[in-house]
Tab-separated table of C-alpha atoms in Angstrom:
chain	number	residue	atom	x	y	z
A	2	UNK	CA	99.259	135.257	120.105
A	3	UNK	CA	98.118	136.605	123.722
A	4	UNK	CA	101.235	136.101	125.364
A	5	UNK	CA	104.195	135.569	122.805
A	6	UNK	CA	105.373	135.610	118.882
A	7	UNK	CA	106.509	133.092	117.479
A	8	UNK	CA	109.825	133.304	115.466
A	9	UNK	CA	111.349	131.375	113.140
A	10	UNK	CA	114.676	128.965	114.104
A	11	UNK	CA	116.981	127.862	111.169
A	12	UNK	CA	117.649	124.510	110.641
A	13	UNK	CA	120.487	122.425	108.777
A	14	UNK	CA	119.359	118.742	109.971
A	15	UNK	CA	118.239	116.784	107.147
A	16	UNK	CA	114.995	115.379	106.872
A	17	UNK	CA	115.166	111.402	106.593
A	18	UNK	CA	114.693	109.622	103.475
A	19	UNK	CA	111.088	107.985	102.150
A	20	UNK	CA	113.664	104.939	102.249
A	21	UNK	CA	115.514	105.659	105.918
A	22	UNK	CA	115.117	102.672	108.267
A	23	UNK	CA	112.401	105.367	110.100
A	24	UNK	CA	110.215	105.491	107.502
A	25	UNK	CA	110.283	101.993	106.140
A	26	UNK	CA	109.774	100.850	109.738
A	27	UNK	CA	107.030	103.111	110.656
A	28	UNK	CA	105.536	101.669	107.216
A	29	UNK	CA	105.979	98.207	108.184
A	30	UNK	CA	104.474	98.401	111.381
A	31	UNK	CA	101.857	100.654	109.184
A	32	UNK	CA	101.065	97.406	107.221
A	33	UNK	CA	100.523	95.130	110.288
A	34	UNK	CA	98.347	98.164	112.185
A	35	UNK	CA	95.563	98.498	109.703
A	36	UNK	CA	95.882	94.925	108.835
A	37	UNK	CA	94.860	93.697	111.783
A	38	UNK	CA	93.360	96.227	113.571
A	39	UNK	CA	90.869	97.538	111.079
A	40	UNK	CA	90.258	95.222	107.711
A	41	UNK	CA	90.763	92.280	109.981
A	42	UNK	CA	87.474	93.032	111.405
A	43	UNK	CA	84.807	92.070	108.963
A	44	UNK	CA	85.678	88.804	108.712
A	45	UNK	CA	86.468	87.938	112.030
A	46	UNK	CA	83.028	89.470	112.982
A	47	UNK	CA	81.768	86.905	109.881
A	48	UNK	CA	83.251	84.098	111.685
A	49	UNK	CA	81.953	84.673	114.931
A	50	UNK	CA	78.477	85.179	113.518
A	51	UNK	CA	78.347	81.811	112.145
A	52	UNK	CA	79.773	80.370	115.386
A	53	UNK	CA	77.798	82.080	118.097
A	54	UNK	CA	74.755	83.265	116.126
A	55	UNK	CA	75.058	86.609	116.653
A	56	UNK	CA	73.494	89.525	114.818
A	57	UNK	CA	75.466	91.853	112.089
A	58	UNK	CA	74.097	94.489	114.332
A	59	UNK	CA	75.368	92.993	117.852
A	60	UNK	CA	78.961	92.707	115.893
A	61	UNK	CA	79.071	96.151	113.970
A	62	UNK	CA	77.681	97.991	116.514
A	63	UNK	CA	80.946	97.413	118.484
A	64	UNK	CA	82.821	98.778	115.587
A	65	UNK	CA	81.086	101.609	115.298
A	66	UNK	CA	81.167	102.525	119.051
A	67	UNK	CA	85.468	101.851	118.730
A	68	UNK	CA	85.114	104.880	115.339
A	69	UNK	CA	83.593	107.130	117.771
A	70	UNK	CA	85.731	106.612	120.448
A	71	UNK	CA	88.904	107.048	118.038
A	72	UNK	CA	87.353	110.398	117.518
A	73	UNK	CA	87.414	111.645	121.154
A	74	UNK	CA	90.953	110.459	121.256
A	75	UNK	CA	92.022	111.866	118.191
A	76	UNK	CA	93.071	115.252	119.865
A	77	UNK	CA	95.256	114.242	123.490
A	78	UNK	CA	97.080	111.900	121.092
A	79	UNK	CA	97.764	114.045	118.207
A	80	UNK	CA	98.690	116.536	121.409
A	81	UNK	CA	100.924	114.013	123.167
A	82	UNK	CA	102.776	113.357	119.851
A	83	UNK	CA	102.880	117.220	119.754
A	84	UNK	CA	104.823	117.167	123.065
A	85	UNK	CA	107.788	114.510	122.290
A	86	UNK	CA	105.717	111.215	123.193
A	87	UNK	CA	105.431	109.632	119.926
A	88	UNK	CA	107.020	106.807	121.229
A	89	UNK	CA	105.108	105.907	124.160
A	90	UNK	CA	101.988	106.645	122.377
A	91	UNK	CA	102.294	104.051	119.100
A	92	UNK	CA	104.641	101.525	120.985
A	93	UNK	CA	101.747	101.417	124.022
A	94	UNK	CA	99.006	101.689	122.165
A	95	UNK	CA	100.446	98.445	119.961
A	96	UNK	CA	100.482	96.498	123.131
A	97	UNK	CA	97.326	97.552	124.538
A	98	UNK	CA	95.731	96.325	121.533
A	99	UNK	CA	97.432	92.987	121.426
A	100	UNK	CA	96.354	92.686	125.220
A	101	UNK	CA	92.553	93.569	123.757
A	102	UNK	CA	92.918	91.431	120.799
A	103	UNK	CA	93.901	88.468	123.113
A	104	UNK	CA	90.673	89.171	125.613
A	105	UNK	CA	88.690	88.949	122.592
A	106	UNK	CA	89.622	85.459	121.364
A	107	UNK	CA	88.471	84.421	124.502
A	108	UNK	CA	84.701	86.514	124.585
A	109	UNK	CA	81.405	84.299	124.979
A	110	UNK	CA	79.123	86.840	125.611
A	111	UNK	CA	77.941	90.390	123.804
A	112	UNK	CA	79.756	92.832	126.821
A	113	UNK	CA	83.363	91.645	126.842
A	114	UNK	CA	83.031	91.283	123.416
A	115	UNK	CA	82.282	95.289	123.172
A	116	UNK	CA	84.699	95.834	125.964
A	117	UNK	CA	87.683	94.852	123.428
A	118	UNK	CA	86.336	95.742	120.110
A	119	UNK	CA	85.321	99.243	121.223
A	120	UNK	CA	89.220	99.464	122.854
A	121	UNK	CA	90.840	98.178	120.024
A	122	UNK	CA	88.246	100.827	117.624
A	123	UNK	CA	89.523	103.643	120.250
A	124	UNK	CA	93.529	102.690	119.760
A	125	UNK	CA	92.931	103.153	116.322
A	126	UNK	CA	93.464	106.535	117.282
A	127	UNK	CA	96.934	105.954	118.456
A	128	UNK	CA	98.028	103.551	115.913
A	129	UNK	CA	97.467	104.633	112.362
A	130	UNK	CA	97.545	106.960	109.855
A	131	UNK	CA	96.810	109.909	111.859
A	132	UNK	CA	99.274	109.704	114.627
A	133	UNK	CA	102.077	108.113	112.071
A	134	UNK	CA	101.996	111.464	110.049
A	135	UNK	CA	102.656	113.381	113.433
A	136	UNK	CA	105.478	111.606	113.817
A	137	UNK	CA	106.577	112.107	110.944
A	138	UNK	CA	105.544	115.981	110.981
A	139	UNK	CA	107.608	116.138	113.861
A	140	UNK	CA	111.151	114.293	112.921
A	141	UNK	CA	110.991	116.030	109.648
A	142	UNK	CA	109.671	119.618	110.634
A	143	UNK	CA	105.864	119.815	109.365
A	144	UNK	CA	107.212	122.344	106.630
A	145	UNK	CA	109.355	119.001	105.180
A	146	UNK	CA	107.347	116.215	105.773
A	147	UNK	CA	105.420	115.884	102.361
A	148	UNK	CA	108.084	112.718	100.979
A	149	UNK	CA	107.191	110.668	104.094
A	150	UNK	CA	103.835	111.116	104.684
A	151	UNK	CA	103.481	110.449	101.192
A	152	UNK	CA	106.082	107.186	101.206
A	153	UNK	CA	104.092	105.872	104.457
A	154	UNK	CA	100.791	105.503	102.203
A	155	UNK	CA	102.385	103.637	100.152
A	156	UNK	CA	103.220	100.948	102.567
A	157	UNK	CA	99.928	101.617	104.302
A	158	UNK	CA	97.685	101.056	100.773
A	159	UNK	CA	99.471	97.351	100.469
A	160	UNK	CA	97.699	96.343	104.659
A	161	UNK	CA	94.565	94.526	103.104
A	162	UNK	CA	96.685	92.885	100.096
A	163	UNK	CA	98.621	91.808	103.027
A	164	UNK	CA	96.043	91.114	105.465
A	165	UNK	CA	92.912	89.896	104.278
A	166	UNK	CA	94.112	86.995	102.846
A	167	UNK	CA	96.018	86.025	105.546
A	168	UNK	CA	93.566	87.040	108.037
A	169	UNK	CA	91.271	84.297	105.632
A	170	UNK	CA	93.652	81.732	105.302
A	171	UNK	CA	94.180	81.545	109.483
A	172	UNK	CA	90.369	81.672	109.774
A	173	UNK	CA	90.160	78.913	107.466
A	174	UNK	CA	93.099	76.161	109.147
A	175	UNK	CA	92.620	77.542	112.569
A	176	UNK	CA	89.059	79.572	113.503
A	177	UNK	CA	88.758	83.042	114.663
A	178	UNK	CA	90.033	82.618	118.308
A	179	UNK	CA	93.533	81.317	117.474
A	180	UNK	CA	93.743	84.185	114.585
A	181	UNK	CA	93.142	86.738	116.916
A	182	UNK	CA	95.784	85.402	119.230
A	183	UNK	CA	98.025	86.011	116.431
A	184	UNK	CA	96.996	88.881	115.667
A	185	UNK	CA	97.755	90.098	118.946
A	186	UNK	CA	100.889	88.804	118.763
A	187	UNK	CA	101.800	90.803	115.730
A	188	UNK	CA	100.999	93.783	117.326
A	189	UNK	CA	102.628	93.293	120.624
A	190	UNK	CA	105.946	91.520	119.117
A	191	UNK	CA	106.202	93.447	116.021
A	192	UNK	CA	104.297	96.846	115.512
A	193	UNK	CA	105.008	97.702	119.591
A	194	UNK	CA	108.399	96.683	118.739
A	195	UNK	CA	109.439	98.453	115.076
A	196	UNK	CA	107.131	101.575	117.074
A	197	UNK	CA	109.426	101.543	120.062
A	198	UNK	CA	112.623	101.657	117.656
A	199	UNK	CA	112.424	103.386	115.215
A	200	UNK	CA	110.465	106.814	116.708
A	201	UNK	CA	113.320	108.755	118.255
A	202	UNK	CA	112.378	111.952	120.231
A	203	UNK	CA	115.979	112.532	120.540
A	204	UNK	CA	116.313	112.925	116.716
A	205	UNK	CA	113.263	115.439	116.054
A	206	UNK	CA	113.681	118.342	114.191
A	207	UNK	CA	114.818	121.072	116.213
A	208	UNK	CA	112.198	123.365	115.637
A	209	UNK	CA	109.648	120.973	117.119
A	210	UNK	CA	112.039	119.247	120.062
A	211	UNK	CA	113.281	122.167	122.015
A	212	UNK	CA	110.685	123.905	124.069
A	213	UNK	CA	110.526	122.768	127.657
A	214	UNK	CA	106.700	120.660	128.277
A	215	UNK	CA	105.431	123.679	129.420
A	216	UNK	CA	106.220	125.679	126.631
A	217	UNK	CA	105.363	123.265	123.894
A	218	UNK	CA	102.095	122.772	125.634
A	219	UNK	CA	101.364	126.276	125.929
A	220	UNK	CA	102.564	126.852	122.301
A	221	UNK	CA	100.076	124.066	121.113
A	222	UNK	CA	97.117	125.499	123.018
A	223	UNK	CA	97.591	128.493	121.502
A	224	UNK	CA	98.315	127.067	117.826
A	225	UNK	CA	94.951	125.184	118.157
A	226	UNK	CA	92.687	128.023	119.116
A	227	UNK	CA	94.303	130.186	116.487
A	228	UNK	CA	93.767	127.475	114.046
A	229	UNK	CA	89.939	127.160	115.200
A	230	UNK	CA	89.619	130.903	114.507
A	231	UNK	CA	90.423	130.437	110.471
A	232	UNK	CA	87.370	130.302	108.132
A	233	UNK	CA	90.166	127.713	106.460
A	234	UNK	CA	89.831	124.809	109.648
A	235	UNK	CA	86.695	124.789	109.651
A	236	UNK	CA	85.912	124.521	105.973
A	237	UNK	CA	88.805	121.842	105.855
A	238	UNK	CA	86.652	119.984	108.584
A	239	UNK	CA	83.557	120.196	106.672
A	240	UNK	CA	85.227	118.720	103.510
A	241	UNK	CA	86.900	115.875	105.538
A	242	UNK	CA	83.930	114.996	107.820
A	243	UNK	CA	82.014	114.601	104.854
A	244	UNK	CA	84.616	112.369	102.916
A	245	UNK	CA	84.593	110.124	105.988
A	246	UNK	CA	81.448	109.541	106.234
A	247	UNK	CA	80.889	109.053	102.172
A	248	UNK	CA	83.910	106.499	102.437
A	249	UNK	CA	82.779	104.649	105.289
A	250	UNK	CA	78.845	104.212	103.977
A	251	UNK	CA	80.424	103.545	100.473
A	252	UNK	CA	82.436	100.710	101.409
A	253	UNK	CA	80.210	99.417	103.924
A	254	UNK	CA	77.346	99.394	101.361
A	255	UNK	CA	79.155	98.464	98.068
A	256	UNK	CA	78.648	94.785	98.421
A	257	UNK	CA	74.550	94.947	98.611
A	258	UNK	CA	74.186	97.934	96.626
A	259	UNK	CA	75.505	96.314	93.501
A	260	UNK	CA	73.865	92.923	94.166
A	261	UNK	CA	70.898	95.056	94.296
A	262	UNK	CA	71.306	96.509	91.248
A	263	UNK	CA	71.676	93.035	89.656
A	264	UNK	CA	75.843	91.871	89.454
A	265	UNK	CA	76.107	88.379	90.857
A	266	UNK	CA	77.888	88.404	93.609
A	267	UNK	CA	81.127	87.109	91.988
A	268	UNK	CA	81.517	89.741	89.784
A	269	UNK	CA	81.004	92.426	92.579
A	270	UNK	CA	83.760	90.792	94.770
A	271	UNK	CA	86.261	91.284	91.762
A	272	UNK	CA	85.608	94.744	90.828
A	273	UNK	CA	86.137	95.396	94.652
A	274	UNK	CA	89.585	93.967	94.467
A	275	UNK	CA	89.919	96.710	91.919
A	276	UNK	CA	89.616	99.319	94.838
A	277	UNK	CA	93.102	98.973	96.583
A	278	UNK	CA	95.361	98.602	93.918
A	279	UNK	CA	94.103	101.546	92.635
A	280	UNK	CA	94.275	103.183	95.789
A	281	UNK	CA	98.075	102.254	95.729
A	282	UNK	CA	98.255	103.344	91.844
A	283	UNK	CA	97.142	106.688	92.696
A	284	UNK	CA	99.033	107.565	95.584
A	285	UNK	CA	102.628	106.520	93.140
A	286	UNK	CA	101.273	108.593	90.198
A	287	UNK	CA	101.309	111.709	92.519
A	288	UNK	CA	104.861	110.337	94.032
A	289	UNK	CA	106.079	110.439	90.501
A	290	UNK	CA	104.672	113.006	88.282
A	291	UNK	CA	102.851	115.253	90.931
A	292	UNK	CA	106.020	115.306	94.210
A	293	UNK	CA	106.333	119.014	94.570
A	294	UNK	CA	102.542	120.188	93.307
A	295	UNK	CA	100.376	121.881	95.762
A	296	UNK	CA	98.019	120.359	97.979
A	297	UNK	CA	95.330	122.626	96.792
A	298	UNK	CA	95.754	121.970	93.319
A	299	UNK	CA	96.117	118.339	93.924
A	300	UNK	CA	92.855	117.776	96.270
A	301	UNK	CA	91.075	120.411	93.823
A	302	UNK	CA	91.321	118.258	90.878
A	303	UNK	CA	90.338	115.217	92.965
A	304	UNK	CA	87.608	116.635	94.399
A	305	UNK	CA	85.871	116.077	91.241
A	306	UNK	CA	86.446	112.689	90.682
A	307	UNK	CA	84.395	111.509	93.776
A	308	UNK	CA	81.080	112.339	92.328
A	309	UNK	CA	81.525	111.677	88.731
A	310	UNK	CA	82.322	108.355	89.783
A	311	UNK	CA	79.222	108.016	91.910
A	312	UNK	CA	76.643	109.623	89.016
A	313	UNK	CA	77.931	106.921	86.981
A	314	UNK	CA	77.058	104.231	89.181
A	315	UNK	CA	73.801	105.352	89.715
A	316	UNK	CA	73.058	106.864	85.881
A	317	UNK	CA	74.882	104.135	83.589
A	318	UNK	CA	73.210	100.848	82.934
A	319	UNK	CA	75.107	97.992	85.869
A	320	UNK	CA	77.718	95.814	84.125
A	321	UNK	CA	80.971	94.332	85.276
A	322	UNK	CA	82.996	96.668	83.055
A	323	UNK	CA	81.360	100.062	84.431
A	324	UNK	CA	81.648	98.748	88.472
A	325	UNK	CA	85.300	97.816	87.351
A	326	UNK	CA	85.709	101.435	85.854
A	327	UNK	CA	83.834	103.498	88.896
A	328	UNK	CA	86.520	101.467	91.441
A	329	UNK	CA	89.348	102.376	89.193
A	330	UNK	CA	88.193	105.650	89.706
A	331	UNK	CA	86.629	106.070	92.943
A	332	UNK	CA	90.235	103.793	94.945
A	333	UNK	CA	92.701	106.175	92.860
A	334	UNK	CA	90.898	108.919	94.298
A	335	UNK	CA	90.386	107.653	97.787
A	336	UNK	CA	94.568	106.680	97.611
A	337	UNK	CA	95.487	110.726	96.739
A	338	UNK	CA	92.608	111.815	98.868
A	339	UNK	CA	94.769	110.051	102.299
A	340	UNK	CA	97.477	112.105	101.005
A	341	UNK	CA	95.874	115.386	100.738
A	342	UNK	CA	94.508	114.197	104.559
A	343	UNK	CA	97.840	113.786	105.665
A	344	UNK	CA	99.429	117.175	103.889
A	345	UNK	CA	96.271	119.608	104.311
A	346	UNK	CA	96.876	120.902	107.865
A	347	UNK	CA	100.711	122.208	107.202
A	348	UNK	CA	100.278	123.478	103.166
A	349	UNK	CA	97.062	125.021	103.821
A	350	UNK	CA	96.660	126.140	107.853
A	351	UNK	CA	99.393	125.891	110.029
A	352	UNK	CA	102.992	124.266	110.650
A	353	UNK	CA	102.915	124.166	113.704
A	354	UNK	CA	101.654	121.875	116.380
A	355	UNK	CA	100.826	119.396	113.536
A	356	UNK	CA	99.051	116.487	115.590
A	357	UNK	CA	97.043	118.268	117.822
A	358	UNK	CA	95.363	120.589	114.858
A	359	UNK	CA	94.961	117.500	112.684
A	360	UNK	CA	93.784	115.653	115.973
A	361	UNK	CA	90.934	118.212	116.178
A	362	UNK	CA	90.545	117.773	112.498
A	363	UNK	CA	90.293	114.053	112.611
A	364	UNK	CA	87.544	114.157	115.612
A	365	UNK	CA	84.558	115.123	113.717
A	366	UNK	CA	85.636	112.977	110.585
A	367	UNK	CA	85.561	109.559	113.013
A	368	UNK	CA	82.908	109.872	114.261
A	369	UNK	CA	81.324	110.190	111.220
A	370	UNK	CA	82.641	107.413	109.825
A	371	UNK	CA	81.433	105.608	112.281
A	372	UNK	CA	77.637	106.875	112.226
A	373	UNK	CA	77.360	107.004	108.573
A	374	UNK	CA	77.373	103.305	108.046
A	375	UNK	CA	74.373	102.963	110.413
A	376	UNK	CA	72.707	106.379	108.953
A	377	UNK	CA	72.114	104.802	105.471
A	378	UNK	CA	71.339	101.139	107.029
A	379	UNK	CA	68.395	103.382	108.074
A	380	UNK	CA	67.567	105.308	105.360
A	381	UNK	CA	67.634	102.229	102.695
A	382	UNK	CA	65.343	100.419	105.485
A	383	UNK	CA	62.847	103.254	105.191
A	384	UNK	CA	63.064	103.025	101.803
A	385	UNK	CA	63.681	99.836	100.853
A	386	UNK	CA	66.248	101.156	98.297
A	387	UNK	CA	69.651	101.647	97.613
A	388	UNK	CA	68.559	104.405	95.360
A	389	UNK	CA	68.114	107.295	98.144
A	390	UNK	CA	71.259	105.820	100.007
A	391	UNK	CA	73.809	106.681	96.190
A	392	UNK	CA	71.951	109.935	95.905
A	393	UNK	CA	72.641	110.845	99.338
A	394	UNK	CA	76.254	109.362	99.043
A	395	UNK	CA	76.695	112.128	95.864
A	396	UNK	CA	75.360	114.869	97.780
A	397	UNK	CA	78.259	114.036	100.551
A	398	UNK	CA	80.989	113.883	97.510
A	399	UNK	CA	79.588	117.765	96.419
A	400	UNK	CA	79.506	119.076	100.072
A	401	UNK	CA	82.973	117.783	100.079
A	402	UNK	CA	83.920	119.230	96.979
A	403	UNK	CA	82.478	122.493	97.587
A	404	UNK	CA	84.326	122.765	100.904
A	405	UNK	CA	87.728	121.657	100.326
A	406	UNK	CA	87.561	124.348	97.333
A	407	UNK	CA	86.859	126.714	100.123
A	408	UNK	CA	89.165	125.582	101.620
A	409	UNK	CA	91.666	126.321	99.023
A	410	UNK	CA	90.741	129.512	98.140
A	411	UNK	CA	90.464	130.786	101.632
A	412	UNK	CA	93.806	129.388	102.869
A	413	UNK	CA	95.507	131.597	99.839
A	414	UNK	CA	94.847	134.325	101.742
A	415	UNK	CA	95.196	132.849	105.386
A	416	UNK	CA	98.457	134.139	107.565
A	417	UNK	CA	100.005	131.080	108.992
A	418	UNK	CA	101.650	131.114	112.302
A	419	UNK	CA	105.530	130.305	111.499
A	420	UNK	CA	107.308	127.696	113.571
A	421	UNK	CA	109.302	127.825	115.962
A	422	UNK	CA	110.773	129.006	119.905
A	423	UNK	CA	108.578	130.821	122.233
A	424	UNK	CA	109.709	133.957	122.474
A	425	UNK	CA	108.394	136.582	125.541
A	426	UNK	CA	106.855	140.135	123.368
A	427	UNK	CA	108.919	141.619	127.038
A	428	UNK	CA	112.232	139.790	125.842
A	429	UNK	CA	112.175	141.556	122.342
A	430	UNK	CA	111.387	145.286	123.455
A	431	UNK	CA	114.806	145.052	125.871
C-alpha cells in the first residue's frame, strides 16, 4: 500500500456457531427477505396483470430496472457494512421496503408502480445474500466465516418453499393488495426487527472493529483498488457476471422453453419444483462431506456441471424424466455455486474489507441479471426460437467455466493483503 502495511493482529474470540442465535436469526430474517422481496414478485406481478390489464413488459420491466439499481448499490453497502453499519444498513433497509411494499398495494397507475418496485429491486442490495455474508465476514473475521456463510444458505435455499405458497395461498383468500400489506409487515415487524437484534457491531471480530472511521475507510479504499489490480478480480467478475446472467435468463425462460419443446405444462411445473430442493441438497452435501475443501476445488468441479446439464437439454430427446434429471443437476449446482459466491472473495483474493470487494464484485453480476432476461426475450423474438436462446445460455455456462478456472489458477499464485491494524511505514522505522 501507498501509505501503510498492513499487519496481522491475533485473535482468541471465537467465531459464533452455524447454530448461535446470530446466525439462525440472520437466517430467519434470510427466509422472509428473499421470500418476499424477490420470489414474491412473479406472482404478484401475475395478479395484477389479470386485474389491471397490464403488459408482462410494463410489470417486468420494473423488476429489471430494481436488478440494476441493486447493482449500483452493491458497493456503498458492502462499504458501509465494511465500516461497522451492518445494523443500520439490513434493519433500515427492512423497513424501507415494508414502507415500499405498502405504497405498492395501493398503485393504480404504471409510475408509482415503478417508483416501489424499482426501490424495493434496489434494497435488494441491502437485504440479502450479499450484505448478510458481510456481516457475517465481519463478526467472524473473513478468514473464519466459511461455517456461516455456508449455514445461512441453508436457511436462505428453504425462502420459496416458504414463500411461494404462502405468497399463493394470500393471493388466493385475499388479492394482491392485502398480500402485499403483509408482506410489508413481515419485513418491517420481523426481518427489521431479528436485523436490528441480532447484528452487533459491538461483538465484531477484532480485527475488523477497531480502526477509527477514518482508518477503516482509508484501509478499504485501498483494499479495493489493490483488489482491482489482480488478474484474479477481474477473472472472478467475468465468471460471476456470466453465471448471473445464465441464471437469471434460465429461470426466467424455463417455463416457455420446455413448453416449446413439447412438455405440457404440468409436467414442466413439477420438474421445476425439482430446482430448490436440490439447490438445498447441494449446499448440505458440501456442509457434510466437503466443510473444509477449497473453494477452488469446489467451484472447479462445479463449473462443469452447468453446461453438461444445459447440452442435455438441448441434445437429448424432451421427456419428463430428462427435465427432472437436468434440474436435479442444474439446482444442486446453482445451491454450491451461492456458496462458492459467498466464499470466493476471502479464499481466493483478499480478507480484508470483505463487503466492499464483493460489493464491486456483485455490481456487474446485477446488472446482468437484470438485462439478460430481456437480452434473450429479444433474441428468441428475432428468431422465433428457443433454440439460439439454450445455445447462447451454454456459451455463458463455458465463459463461466473458463473464467472461474482462471480464476483458480491465478489466485494460487496471487499475494493477499493480510488483515488487520493500520500501521504508519514512519511508526515501524522508529
Amino acid at each position: 500500500m501507498s501509505d501503510g502495511i498492513l499487519v496481522q493482529q491475533p485473535s482468541t474470540v471465537r467465531p459464533p456457531s452455524p447454530r448461535s442465535p446470530f446466525i439462525t436469526g440472520l437466517g430467519i430474517g434470510q427466509i422472509c427477505s428473499w421470500g418476499s422481496l424477490y420470489y414474491s414478485f412473479p406472482l404478484i406481478a401475475e395478479a395484477m396483470r389479470h386485474d389491471l390489464g397490464w403488459s408482462k413488459t410494463e410489470l417486468y420491466g420494473a423488476a429489471t430496472l430494481g436488478l440494476a439499481l441493486a447493482g449500483l448499490a452493491a458497493y456503498p453497502v458492502g462499504a458501509a457494512i465494511d465500516r461497522g453499519h451492518g445494523r443500520l444498513v439490513m434493519a433500515t433497509g427492512s423497513v424501507l421496503a415494508g414502507v415500499l411494499l405498502f405504497a405498492w398495494s395501493q398503485v393504480s397507475g404504471v409510475l408509482v408502480f415503478y417508483l416501489c418496485a424499482a426501490g424495493i429491486g434496489a434494497l435488494q442490495a441491502a437485504t440479502l445474500y450479499e450484505p448478510a455474508f458481510a456481516v457475517v465476514a465481519r463478526r467472524t473475521g473473513a478468514g473464519h466465516a466459511r461455517s456461516g456463510i455456508t449455514a445461512l444458505t441453508l436457511w436462505g435455499g428453504f425462502a420459496s418453499t416458504v414463500f411461494i405458497p404462502l405468497v399463493q395461498l394470500l393471493l388466493d383468500r385475499y388479492g394482491w393488495r392485502d398480500t402485499l400489506m403483509v408482506l410489508g409487515a413481515i419485513n418491517l415487524v420481523l426481518c427489521a426487527g431479528l436485523y436490528a437484534g441480532v447484528i452487533n457491531p459491538g461483538l465484531d471480530h477484532p480485527a475488523e472493529g477497531h480502526a477509527s472511521s477514518q482508518d477503516a475507510s482509508r484501509t478499504t479504499g485501498s483494499v479495493v483498488r489493490w483488489a482491482m489490480r489482480q488478474p484474479v478480480f477481474w477473472a472472478l467478475a467475468i465468471a460471476f457476471t456470466a453465471y448471473s446472467a445464465t441464471f437469471s435468463a434460465f429461470t426466467f425462460h424455463l417455463y416457455p422453453l420446455l413448453t416449446e419443446r413439447g412438455l405440457d405444462s404440468a409436467a414442466v411445473v413439477a420438474a421445476m419444483a425439482i430446482i430448490g430442493p436440490a439447490q438445498v441438497a447441494g449446499r448440505v452435501v458440501i456442509w457434510v462431506l466437503a466443510p473444509r475443501a477449497s473453494v477452488r476445488i469446489i467451484g472447479s468441479a462445479i463449473m462443469l456441471v452447468f453446461p453438461v446439464a444445459l447440452l442435455m437439454l438441448a441434445e437429448l430427446p424432451p421427456s419428463f424424466t430428462l427435465i427432472a434429471i437436468v434440474a436435479a443437476l442444474y439446482g444442486s449446482a446453482n445451491g454450491i455455486m451461492t456458496i462458492v459466491r459467498g466464499l470466493s472473495v476471502p479464499e481466493m483474493l483478499t480478507r480484508q474489507a470483505y463487503g466492499s470487494v464483493n460489493g464491486a464484485l456483485s455490481a456487474p453480476s446485477s446488472v446482468s441479471r437484470a438485462i439478460a432476461p430481456l437480452g434473450m426475450a429479444a433474441l428468441w423474438s428475432a428468431t422465433g426460437s428457443y433454440d439460439a436462446v439454450l445455445l447462447t445460455l451454454i456459451a455463458g455456462t463455458l465463459v463461466l467455466a473458463v473464467s472461474f478456472w482462471s480464476a483458480a489458477i491465478l489466485s494460487r499464485r496471487a499475494a493477499q493483503p493480510v488483515q488487520v491494524c493500520h500501521v504508519q511505514r514512519s511508526d515501524l522505522q522508529r
